[in-house]
Coordinates of C-alpha atoms in Angstrom, one line a residue:
Chain A
X1 CA 5.5 -19.2 -33.4
X2 CA 1.9 -18.6 -34.4
X3 CA 0.8 -15.4 -36.0
X4 CA -1.7 -14.4 -33.3
X5 CA 0.8 -13.9 -30.5
X6 CA 3.1 -11.5 -32.1
X7 CA 2.4 -9.2 -29.2
X8 CA 4.5 -11.4 -27.0
X9 CA 7.5 -11.0 -29.2
X10 CA 6.9 -7.3 -29.2
X11 CA 6.6 -7.2 -25.4
X12 CA 9.8 -9.3 -25.0
X13 CA 11.6 -7.0 -27.4
X14 CA 10.5 -3.9 -25.5
X15 CA 11.3 -5.2 -22.0
X16 CA 14.1 -7.7 -22.5
X17 CA 14.5 -11.4 -21.8
X18 CA 15.6 -11.2 -18.2
X19 CA 13.5 -12.5 -15.4
X20 CA 13.0 -8.9 -14.2
X21 CA 11.1 -8.3 -17.4
X22 CA 8.5 -11.0 -16.5
X23 CA 6.1 -8.7 -14.6
X24 CA 6.0 -6.0 -17.2
X25 CA 5.5 -8.6 -20.0
X26 CA 2.6 -10.3 -18.1
X27 CA 1.1 -6.8 -17.4
X28 CA 1.4 -6.0 -21.0
X29 CA -0.5 -9.1 -22.0
X30 CA -3.3 -8.3 -19.6
X31 CA -3.5 -4.8 -20.8
X32 CA -4.0 -6.1 -24.4
X33 CA -6.2 -9.2 -23.9
X34 CA -7.6 -8.7 -20.4
X35 CA -6.1 -12.0 -19.3
X36 CA -3.1 -14.3 -19.8
X37 CA -3.9 -17.6 -21.6
X38 CA -2.0 -20.9 -21.1
X39 CA -0.6 -20.4 -24.6
X40 CA 0.7 -16.9 -23.7
X41 CA 2.4 -18.4 -20.7
X42 CA 4.2 -21.1 -22.6
X43 CA 5.2 -18.6 -25.2
X44 CA 6.6 -16.2 -22.6
X45 CA 8.4 -19.1 -20.9
X46 CA 10.0 -20.1 -24.2
X47 CA 11.1 -16.5 -25.0
X48 CA 12.5 -15.9 -21.5
X49 CA 14.0 -19.4 -21.2
X50 CA 12.0 -20.2 -18.1
X51 CA 9.8 -23.2 -17.4
X52 CA 6.1 -22.7 -18.0
X53 CA 5.6 -23.5 -14.4
X54 CA 7.7 -20.5 -13.3
X55 CA 5.7 -18.2 -15.5
X56 CA 2.4 -19.8 -14.3
X57 CA 3.6 -19.4 -10.7
X58 CA 4.2 -15.7 -11.0
X59 CA 1.1 -15.0 -13.1
X60 CA -1.3 -16.7 -10.7
X61 CA 0.1 -15.0 -7.6
X62 CA -1.1 -11.6 -8.5
X63 CA -4.8 -10.6 -8.3
X64 CA -4.6 -8.2 -11.3
X65 CA -2.9 -10.7 -13.5
X66 CA -6.0 -12.6 -14.6
X67 CA -5.4 -16.1 -16.0
X68 CA -9.1 -16.7 -16.9
X69 CA -10.9 -14.8 -19.7
X70 CA -12.2 -11.5 -18.6
X71 CA -14.5 -8.9 -20.2
X72 CA -13.2 -5.9 -22.0
X73 CA -14.0 -3.8 -19.0
X74 CA -13.1 -5.3 -15.6
X75 CA -15.0 -3.8 -12.8
X76 CA -13.3 -4.2 -9.4
X77 CA -15.4 -3.0 -6.4
X78 CA -13.5 -2.4 -3.2
X79 CA -14.8 -4.6 -0.4
X80 CA -12.5 -3.5 2.4
X81 CA -13.8 -2.0 5.6
X82 CA -14.6 1.7 4.9
X83 CA -16.0 1.0 1.5
X84 CA -18.0 -1.8 3.0
X85 CA -19.3 0.5 5.8
X86 CA -20.3 3.2 3.3
X87 CA -22.5 1.1 1.1
X88 CA -20.5 -1.3 -1.0
X89 CA -23.3 -3.8 -1.1
X90 CA -25.7 -1.4 -2.8
X91 CA -23.0 -0.7 -5.4
X92 CA -22.5 -4.3 -6.1
X93 CA -26.3 -4.9 -6.2
X94 CA -26.7 -2.0 -8.7
X95 CA -24.0 -3.4 -11.0
X96 CA -25.3 -6.9 -10.8
X97 CA -28.8 -5.7 -11.7
X98 CA -27.6 -3.6 -14.6
X99 CA -25.3 -6.2 -16.1
X100 CA -27.4 -9.2 -15.1
X101 CA -24.4 -11.1 -13.8
X102 CA -23.2 -12.1 -10.4
X103 CA -19.9 -11.0 -8.8
X104 CA -17.1 -13.1 -10.4
X105 CA -19.0 -13.4 -13.7
X106 CA -18.6 -12.0 -17.2
X107 CA -21.4 -10.8 -19.4
X108 CA -22.2 -13.1 -22.3
X109 CA -21.1 -10.4 -24.8
X110 CA -17.6 -10.4 -23.0
X111 CA -17.9 -6.7 -22.4
X112 CA -17.9 -6.6 -18.6
X113 CA -16.5 -8.7 -15.7
X114 CA -17.6 -7.9 -12.1
X115 CA -15.1 -8.6 -9.3
X116 CA -14.6 -7.6 -5.7
X117 CA -11.2 -6.5 -4.7
X118 CA -9.2 -5.5 -1.6
X119 CA -8.5 -2.0 -0.5
X120 CA -8.1 0.4 -3.4
X121 CA -6.9 3.3 -1.3
X122 CA -10.0 5.5 -1.7
X123 CA -11.1 4.9 1.9
X124 CA -11.9 8.6 2.4
X125 CA -14.2 8.7 -0.6
X126 CA -15.7 5.2 -0.4
X127 CA -17.3 3.2 -1.9
X128 CA -14.9 3.0 -4.7
X129 CA -14.2 0.8 -7.8
X130 CA -11.8 0.5 -10.6
X131 CA -12.9 0.0 -14.2
X132 CA -9.8 -1.4 -15.8
X133 CA -7.3 1.1 -14.4
X134 CA -9.6 4.0 -13.9
X135 CA -10.7 4.7 -10.3
X136 CA -14.2 5.9 -9.4
X137 CA -15.0 7.0 -5.8
X138 CA -17.8 8.5 -3.9
X139 CA -20.2 6.1 -5.6
X140 CA -23.9 6.0 -5.2
X141 CA -26.2 3.6 -7.1
X142 CA -27.3 6.6 -9.3
X143 CA -23.7 7.5 -10.1
X144 CA -22.8 3.9 -10.9
X145 CA -25.8 3.8 -13.2
X146 CA -24.5 6.8 -15.1
X147 CA -20.9 5.5 -15.3
X148 CA -22.0 2.1 -16.5
X149 CA -24.2 3.5 -19.1
X150 CA -21.2 5.4 -20.5
X151 CA -19.3 2.2 -20.8
X152 CA -22.2 0.3 -22.3
X153 CA -22.4 2.8 -25.1
X154 CA -18.6 2.6 -25.8
Chain B
X1 CA -10.7 26.1 22.9
X2 CA -7.5 26.5 20.9
X3 CA -5.4 24.2 23.1
X4 CA -7.5 21.2 22.0
X5 CA -6.7 21.9 18.4
X6 CA -4.2 19.6 16.8
X7 CA -1.1 21.1 15.4
X8 CA -1.5 21.2 11.6
X9 CA 1.7 21.2 9.7
X10 CA 2.4 22.1 6.1
X11 CA 5.8 20.7 5.4
X12 CA 5.3 17.7 3.1
X13 CA 2.8 19.4 0.8
X14 CA 4.5 22.8 1.1
X15 CA 5.4 24.5 -2.2
X16 CA 8.5 23.6 -4.1
X17 CA 11.4 26.1 -3.8
X18 CA 11.3 28.6 -6.7
X19 CA 14.4 27.2 -8.3
X20 CA 13.8 23.8 -9.8
X21 CA 15.4 21.0 -7.7
X22 CA 17.2 23.6 -5.6
X23 CA 17.6 21.6 -2.4
X24 CA 18.7 18.6 -4.4
X25 CA 21.4 20.5 -6.2
X26 CA 22.7 22.0 -2.9
X27 CA 22.6 18.7 -1.1
X28 CA 24.6 17.1 -3.8
X29 CA 27.6 19.3 -2.9
X30 CA 27.5 18.3 0.8
X31 CA 29.7 15.4 2.2
X32 CA 27.8 12.2 2.7
X33 CA 28.7 12.0 6.4
X34 CA 27.3 15.4 7.0
X35 CA 24.0 14.4 5.4
X36 CA 23.8 11.2 7.5
X37 CA 24.5 13.2 10.6
X38 CA 21.7 15.6 9.8
X39 CA 19.2 12.7 9.3
X40 CA 20.5 11.0 12.5
X41 CA 20.1 14.2 14.5
X42 CA 16.6 14.7 13.2
X43 CA 15.5 11.4 14.7
X44 CA 13.7 10.5 11.5
X45 CA 12.1 7.0 11.6
X46 CA 10.6 5.2 8.6
X47 CA 7.1 6.4 7.7
X48 CA 5.8 3.1 6.3
X49 CA 4.7 1.9 9.7
X50 CA 7.6 -0.1 11.1
X51 CA 9.6 3.0 12.1
X52 CA 13.2 1.9 11.6
X53 CA 15.6 4.7 12.1
X54 CA 16.3 6.0 8.5
X55 CA 19.9 7.2 9.2
X56 CA 20.9 3.7 10.4
X57 CA 19.4 2.0 7.4
X58 CA 21.2 4.3 5.1
X59 CA 24.5 4.0 7.0
X60 CA 24.4 0.3 7.0
X61 CA 23.8 0.2 3.3
X62 CA 26.5 2.7 2.6
X63 CA 28.9 0.5 4.5
X64 CA 28.0 -2.6 2.6
X65 CA 30.7 -3.2 0.1
X66 CA 29.3 -3.6 -3.4
X67 CA 29.7 -2.1 -6.9
X68 CA 26.0 -2.3 -7.4
X69 CA 23.4 -0.8 -5.0
X70 CA 19.8 0.3 -5.3
X71 CA 17.4 2.8 -3.9
X72 CA 13.7 1.7 -3.9
X73 CA 10.7 3.8 -3.0
X74 CA 8.0 1.7 -1.7
X75 CA 4.7 3.0 -3.1
X76 CA 2.8 -0.3 -2.8
X77 CA 0.4 1.4 -0.4
X78 CA -2.0 -1.3 0.4
X79 CA -2.8 -1.1 4.1
X80 CA -6.6 -0.6 4.5
X81 CA -7.3 3.0 5.4
X82 CA -4.1 4.4 3.8
X83 CA -4.0 6.6 0.8
X84 CA -1.4 9.3 1.7
X85 CA 1.4 8.0 -0.6
X86 CA -0.8 8.6 -3.7
X87 CA -1.5 12.1 -2.5
X88 CA 2.3 12.7 -2.0
X89 CA 3.2 11.3 -5.4
X90 CA 0.4 13.3 -7.0
X91 CA 1.1 16.6 -5.4
X92 CA 4.9 16.7 -4.7
X93 CA 6.6 14.0 -6.7
X94 CA 9.8 16.0 -7.1
X95 CA 10.4 15.9 -3.4
X96 CA 10.2 12.1 -3.6
X97 CA 12.6 11.9 -6.5
X98 CA 15.0 14.3 -4.7
X99 CA 14.9 12.3 -1.5
X100 CA 15.7 9.1 -3.5
X101 CA 18.6 10.8 -5.4
X102 CA 20.1 12.1 -2.1
X103 CA 19.9 8.5 -0.8
X104 CA 21.6 7.3 -3.9
X105 CA 24.5 9.7 -3.4
X106 CA 24.8 8.8 0.3
X107 CA 24.9 5.0 -0.1
X108 CA 26.6 5.0 -3.5
X109 CA 23.7 3.6 -5.6
X110 CA 23.4 4.1 -9.3
X111 CA 19.7 3.6 -9.8
X112 CA 16.4 4.1 -8.2
X113 CA 13.0 2.5 -8.6
X114 CA 9.6 3.4 -7.5
X115 CA 7.4 0.3 -6.9
X116 CA 3.9 1.6 -7.5
X117 CA 0.9 -0.5 -6.6
X118 CA -1.2 -1.7 -9.6
X119 CA -4.3 0.0 -8.2
X120 CA -2.5 3.3 -8.9
X121 CA -1.7 2.6 -12.5
X122 CA -3.9 5.5 -13.5
X123 CA -1.3 7.8 -12.1
X124 CA 1.4 6.7 -14.5
X125 CA 1.0 9.3 -17.3
X126 CA 1.4 12.3 -14.9
X127 CA 4.0 10.6 -12.9
X128 CA 6.1 9.6 -15.9
X129 CA 5.9 13.2 -17.1
X130 CA 7.3 14.4 -13.8
X131 CA 9.9 11.7 -13.8
X132 CA 11.1 12.6 -17.3
X133 CA 11.6 16.1 -16.0
X134 CA 13.6 14.8 -13.1
X135 CA 15.7 12.5 -15.3
X136 CA 16.5 15.3 -17.7
X137 CA 17.4 17.7 -14.9
X138 CA 19.6 15.1 -13.2
X139 CA 21.5 14.7 -16.5
X140 CA 21.9 18.4 -16.9
X141 CA 23.5 18.8 -13.5
X142 CA 25.7 15.7 -14.0
X143 CA 23.8 13.6 -11.6
X144 CA 24.0 10.0 -12.6
X145 CA 21.0 8.5 -10.9
X146 CA 18.1 7.6 -13.2
X147 CA 14.8 6.6 -11.6
X148 CA 12.3 4.1 -13.1
X149 CA 8.8 3.0 -12.1
X150 CA 7.9 -0.6 -11.6
X151 CA 4.2 -1.5 -11.4
X152 CA 2.7 -4.0 -9.0
X153 CA -0.3 -6.1 -9.8
X154 CA -2.7 -6.1 -6.8
X155 CA -0.8 -8.0 -4.1
X156 CA -0.8 -6.4 -0.6
X157 CA 2.1 -8.6 0.5
X158 CA 4.4 -6.8 -2.0
X159 CA 4.5 -3.9 0.4
X160 CA 6.7 -6.1 2.5
X161 CA 10.2 -5.2 1.4
X162 CA 11.6 -8.6 0.5
X163 CA 8.3 -9.6 -1.2
X164 CA 8.6 -6.4 -3.2
X165 CA 12.1 -7.3 -4.3
X166 CA 10.9 -10.7 -5.4
X167 CA 8.1 -9.1 -7.4
X168 CA 10.5 -6.8 -9.1
X169 CA 12.6 -9.8 -9.9
X170 CA 9.6 -11.4 -11.7
X171 CA 8.8 -13.9 -8.9
X172 CA 5.8 -14.6 -6.8
X173 CA 5.6 -11.9 -4.1
X174 CA 6.8 -14.2 -1.3
X175 CA 8.8 -12.7 1.6
X176 CA 12.3 -13.9 2.1
X177 CA 13.9 -15.1 5.3
X178 CA 15.7 -12.4 7.3
X179 CA 18.6 -12.0 7.7
X180 CA 20.1 -11.1 5.3
X181 CA 18.5 -7.7 5.4
X182 CA 18.1 -5.4 2.4
X183 CA 21.1 -3.3 3.7
X184 CA 23.3 -6.2 2.6
X185 CA 21.1 -8.2 0.2
X186 CA 18.1 -6.6 -1.3
X187 CA 17.0 -6.2 -4.9
X188 CA 18.9 -8.7 -7.1
X189 CA 20.8 -9.6 -3.9
X190 CA 22.6 -6.2 -3.8
X191 CA 22.6 -3.8 -0.9
X192 CA 19.4 -1.8 -1.1
X193 CA 17.7 1.0 0.7
X194 CA 14.0 0.7 0.6
X195 CA 11.9 3.4 2.2
X196 CA 8.3 4.6 2.2
X197 CA 7.4 7.4 -0.1
X198 CA 6.9 9.8 2.8
X199 CA 10.3 9.0 4.3
X200 CA 12.1 10.2 1.2
X201 CA 10.1 13.5 1.4
X202 CA 11.0 13.8 5.1
X203 CA 14.7 13.5 4.2
X204 CA 14.1 16.3 1.7
X205 CA 12.5 18.4 4.4
X206 CA 15.4 17.8 6.7
X207 CA 17.8 18.9 4.0
X208 CA 15.8 22.0 3.4
X209 CA 15.0 23.1 7.0
X210 CA 17.8 21.5 8.9
X211 CA 17.6 18.8 11.6
X212 CA 16.9 21.3 14.4
X213 CA 13.9 22.8 12.8
X214 CA 12.5 19.3 11.9
X215 CA 13.0 18.1 15.5
X216 CA 10.9 20.9 16.9
X217 CA 7.9 18.9 15.8
X218 CA 6.8 15.7 17.6
X219 CA 8.1 14.0 20.7
X220 CA 11.4 12.5 21.7
X221 CA 10.4 9.1 20.3
X222 CA 8.5 10.4 17.3
X223 CA 10.1 13.3 15.6
X224 CA 8.5 15.4 12.9
X225 CA 5.1 15.4 11.3
X226 CA 3.2 12.7 9.7
X227 CA 0.7 12.5 6.9
X228 CA -2.5 10.8 8.2
X229 CA -5.2 9.2 6.1
X230 CA -8.4 9.7 7.9
X231 CA -11.5 7.7 7.0
X232 CA -14.5 5.8 8.4
X233 CA -17.1 7.5 10.5
X234 CA -15.9 11.1 10.4
X235 CA -17.4 14.2 8.9
X236 CA -14.1 15.3 7.5
X237 CA -12.3 12.3 5.9
X238 CA -9.1 13.0 4.0
X239 CA -5.4 13.6 4.2
X240 CA -4.0 15.6 7.1
X241 CA -0.4 16.4 8.0
X242 CA -0.2 16.5 11.8
X243 CA 2.5 16.5 14.4
X244 CA 3.4 13.1 15.7
X245 CA 2.9 12.1 19.4
X246 CA -0.6 13.5 19.8
X247 CA -3.0 11.9 22.2
X248 CA -5.8 10.0 20.6
X249 CA -8.6 11.8 22.5
X250 CA -7.6 15.1 20.8
X251 CA -7.6 13.4 17.5
X252 CA -11.1 12.1 18.1
X253 CA -12.3 15.5 19.3
X254 CA -11.3 16.9 15.9
X255 CA -12.1 14.1 13.6
X256 CA -14.8 12.1 15.3
X257 CA -18.6 12.4 14.7
X258 CA -19.4 12.7 18.4
X259 CA -20.1 9.0 18.7
X260 CA -16.8 7.4 18.1
X261 CA -16.5 4.1 19.8
X262 CA -13.2 2.9 18.4
X263 CA -10.3 4.0 16.3
X264 CA -8.2 1.6 14.2
X265 CA -4.7 3.0 14.3
X266 CA -2.4 1.7 11.6
X267 CA -4.9 -0.1 9.4
X268 CA -6.0 -3.7 9.5
X269 CA -2.5 -4.7 10.7
X270 CA -2.6 -2.1 13.4
X271 CA -4.4 -1.7 16.7
X272 CA -8.0 -1.0 17.6
X273 CA -8.3 1.4 20.4
X274 CA -11.6 1.6 22.3
X275 CA -13.2 4.8 23.6
X276 CA -12.1 4.2 27.2
X277 CA -8.5 4.2 26.1
X278 CA -8.5 7.3 23.9
X279 CA -7.1 9.5 26.7
X280 CA -4.1 7.3 27.4
X281 CA -3.1 6.5 23.9
X282 CA -0.4 8.4 22.1
X283 CA -0.1 8.2 18.3
X284 CA 3.5 7.6 17.7
X285 CA 6.3 5.1 18.2
X286 CA 6.1 5.5 22.0
X287 CA 2.4 4.6 21.9
X288 CA 0.5 3.2 19.0
X289 CA 2.5 3.5 15.8
X290 CA 0.8 4.0 12.4
X291 CA 1.8 4.2 8.8
X292 CA -0.8 6.9 8.6
X293 CA -4.1 4.9 8.6
X294 CA -6.7 6.2 11.0
X295 CA -10.2 4.7 10.7
X296 CA -12.9 5.8 13.0
X297 CA -15.9 3.6 13.9
X298 CA -19.0 4.9 15.6
X299 CA -21.4 3.0 17.8
X300 CA -23.6 1.9 14.9
X301 CA -20.7 -0.4 13.7
X302 CA -20.4 -4.0 14.7
X303 CA -16.9 -4.7 15.7
X304 CA -17.5 -8.4 14.9
X305 CA -18.2 -7.3 11.3
X306 CA -15.1 -5.1 11.3
X307 CA -12.8 -7.9 12.5
X308 CA -14.4 -10.3 10.0
X309 CA -13.7 -7.9 7.2
X310 CA -10.0 -7.7 8.3
X311 CA -9.7 -11.4 8.5
X312 CA -11.2 -11.9 5.0
X313 CA -8.6 -9.4 3.9
X314 CA -5.6 -11.2 5.5
X315 CA -6.8 -14.6 4.4
X316 CA -6.8 -13.4 0.8
X317 CA -3.7 -11.4 0.9
X318 CA -1.6 -14.0 2.8
X319 CA 1.0 -15.3 0.4
X320 CA 0.4 -18.8 1.6
X321 CA 4.1 -19.6 1.9
X322 CA 4.3 -20.2 5.7
X323 CA 1.8 -22.3 7.6
X324 CA 1.1 -20.1 10.6
X325 CA -0.2 -17.3 8.4
X326 CA -1.9 -19.4 5.7
X327 CA -3.8 -21.6 8.1
X328 CA -3.9 -19.1 11.0
X329 CA -5.8 -16.4 9.1
X330 CA -8.3 -19.0 8.0
X331 CA -8.8 -20.5 11.4
X332 CA -9.2 -17.2 13.1
X333 CA -11.9 -16.3 10.6
X334 CA -13.7 -19.6 11.0
X335 CA -13.2 -19.4 14.8
X336 CA -15.0 -16.1 15.3
X337 CA -17.8 -17.3 12.9
X338 CA -18.2 -20.4 15.1
X339 CA -18.4 -18.4 18.3
X340 CA -20.9 -16.0 16.8
X341 CA -23.1 -18.8 15.6
X342 CA -22.9 -20.5 18.9
X343 CA -21.1 -23.6 17.5
X344 CA -18.3 -22.8 19.9
X345 CA -18.4 -21.6 23.5
X346 CA -17.2 -18.1 24.2
X347 CA -14.0 -19.3 25.9
X348 CA -12.9 -20.6 22.5
X349 CA -12.0 -16.9 21.9
X350 CA -9.1 -17.4 24.3
X351 CA -7.9 -20.3 22.2
X352 CA -8.0 -18.0 19.1
X353 CA -6.1 -15.3 21.0
X354 CA -3.4 -17.9 21.7
X355 CA -3.4 -18.8 18.0
X356 CA -2.9 -15.2 17.0
X357 CA 0.0 -15.0 19.5
X358 CA 1.6 -18.1 17.9
X359 CA 1.3 -16.4 14.5
X360 CA 3.0 -13.3 15.9
X361 CA 5.9 -15.5 17.0
X362 CA 6.2 -17.9 14.1
X363 CA 4.9 -16.3 10.9
X364 CA 7.6 -15.5 8.4
X365 CA 6.9 -11.9 7.8
X366 CA 5.0 -8.8 9.1
X367 CA 1.7 -9.8 7.6
X368 CA 1.2 -13.0 9.6
X369 CA 2.9 -11.4 12.6
X370 CA 0.6 -8.4 12.8
X371 CA -2.7 -10.1 12.4
X372 CA -2.6 -10.5 16.2
X373 CA -2.6 -6.7 16.6
X374 CA -6.1 -6.1 15.3
X375 CA -7.3 -9.5 16.3
X376 CA -6.4 -9.4 20.0
X377 CA -7.2 -5.7 20.4
X378 CA -10.7 -6.1 19.0
X379 CA -11.5 -9.4 20.7
X380 CA -10.2 -8.2 24.0
X381 CA -11.9 -4.8 24.0
X382 CA -15.2 -5.9 22.3
X383 CA -15.6 -9.4 23.6
X384 CA -19.4 -9.2 24.0
X385 CA -19.8 -8.1 20.4
X386 CA -17.9 -11.2 19.3
X387 CA -20.3 -13.5 21.2
X388 CA -23.7 -11.9 21.0

């Protein structure tokens, strides 16, 4: 075991070695590193006595279990119907302009990733987005501006 | 006019009784058969959308011989236009825990789980605090039924019960073949009751008010009240608890913006009802059922755009396991694009309708089967918008 993935041992000790622990472990890795690397997956497989393919299979199934590097703050803008109707495009445009990246990309300083996602459950207050796990609804370009500025200064 | 007003109800979000977990403690002393009789008598049907009779589900699971059984609360609320489960879990979580514990007693389960969608992870700190309170209280009254929270990770399909079990077991969220049903083989292959968040609260309300009182609300086929998530082109979006079995025209009178051309009942997997049918459409199991999602569209909206958005959604959220759904969703989306662009003649839409019907018959789970609901109701009622 290499020194830099002690966190996997910790997660395995916290949740156990059964297959039912796989989701919480993968979620734990994303929470810490914002994505699950190939090395993480093989390490988890070894710890849980699974094949790496099984871990890869589960990890790649879920939209929120990222398997490519993401920024420190992952912005997920809801693109489902009511958010779309209420101005999702302007929200995306604002974020793209501010961060100077396109949807799907990560800023060069690895701070932000901008993604679109399916229904977040804020249809009555759309448009909505998540920044990591925190939801923001009732968005306007002005509000998005203020919110992002806060994160930029973090 | 007062008779056009919809009947507002305040059961689900009503205040807790003044003694902590009073109804739960009282119900724990009642015989299981009596509890089941009450639920049966109330006519309660599952609130997730499918509407399976709750008493029957519980009885079948109670009768399944096994040392190990589970109660699972499905809080993987992912249907576009639905956000009521979050509201319930935020405002009255104890009612949910109590409903689950009552279920545990009736079916003989030792543990309960809440499967919370990953999008609602921000709720965890508050919910865990409430849950700790419940677990402590349960211990203090000698109730051996701990409840735990499992988190999803952004997959709509995991709201399908067998996909949810798979996910909890650390697998890809791919639905299983049925039968066997969860009543005999659910989580970890053990008999499992899986109900929607709201269903558990309804059970609590039946225990508190009695079946007779509960039955006063709603119609013969749709008993009780329902929490509706109202969104889209409405001046008053939000959460409303209303009596089941109401006509859609009255709903639109109350929630519409005066220019409503269609209402999507039951989310992207539900039905789109055009203005001319508002009068004859009943919201409930005898008419158009809904898990609570009500999205209103006014005449400024392109129904082609709406359908396209749904199909994008299904295409991405299809688990890809069975061909009718994996390929079908894609082809439907490509098909309407081709018609719109003029690459295909308008009668190609009939072919697409047939394809959606095939998906209804052959897809493995509810996702692929229900794409036809919105597809055919939109294409049929707004054909000209699909073409021009």
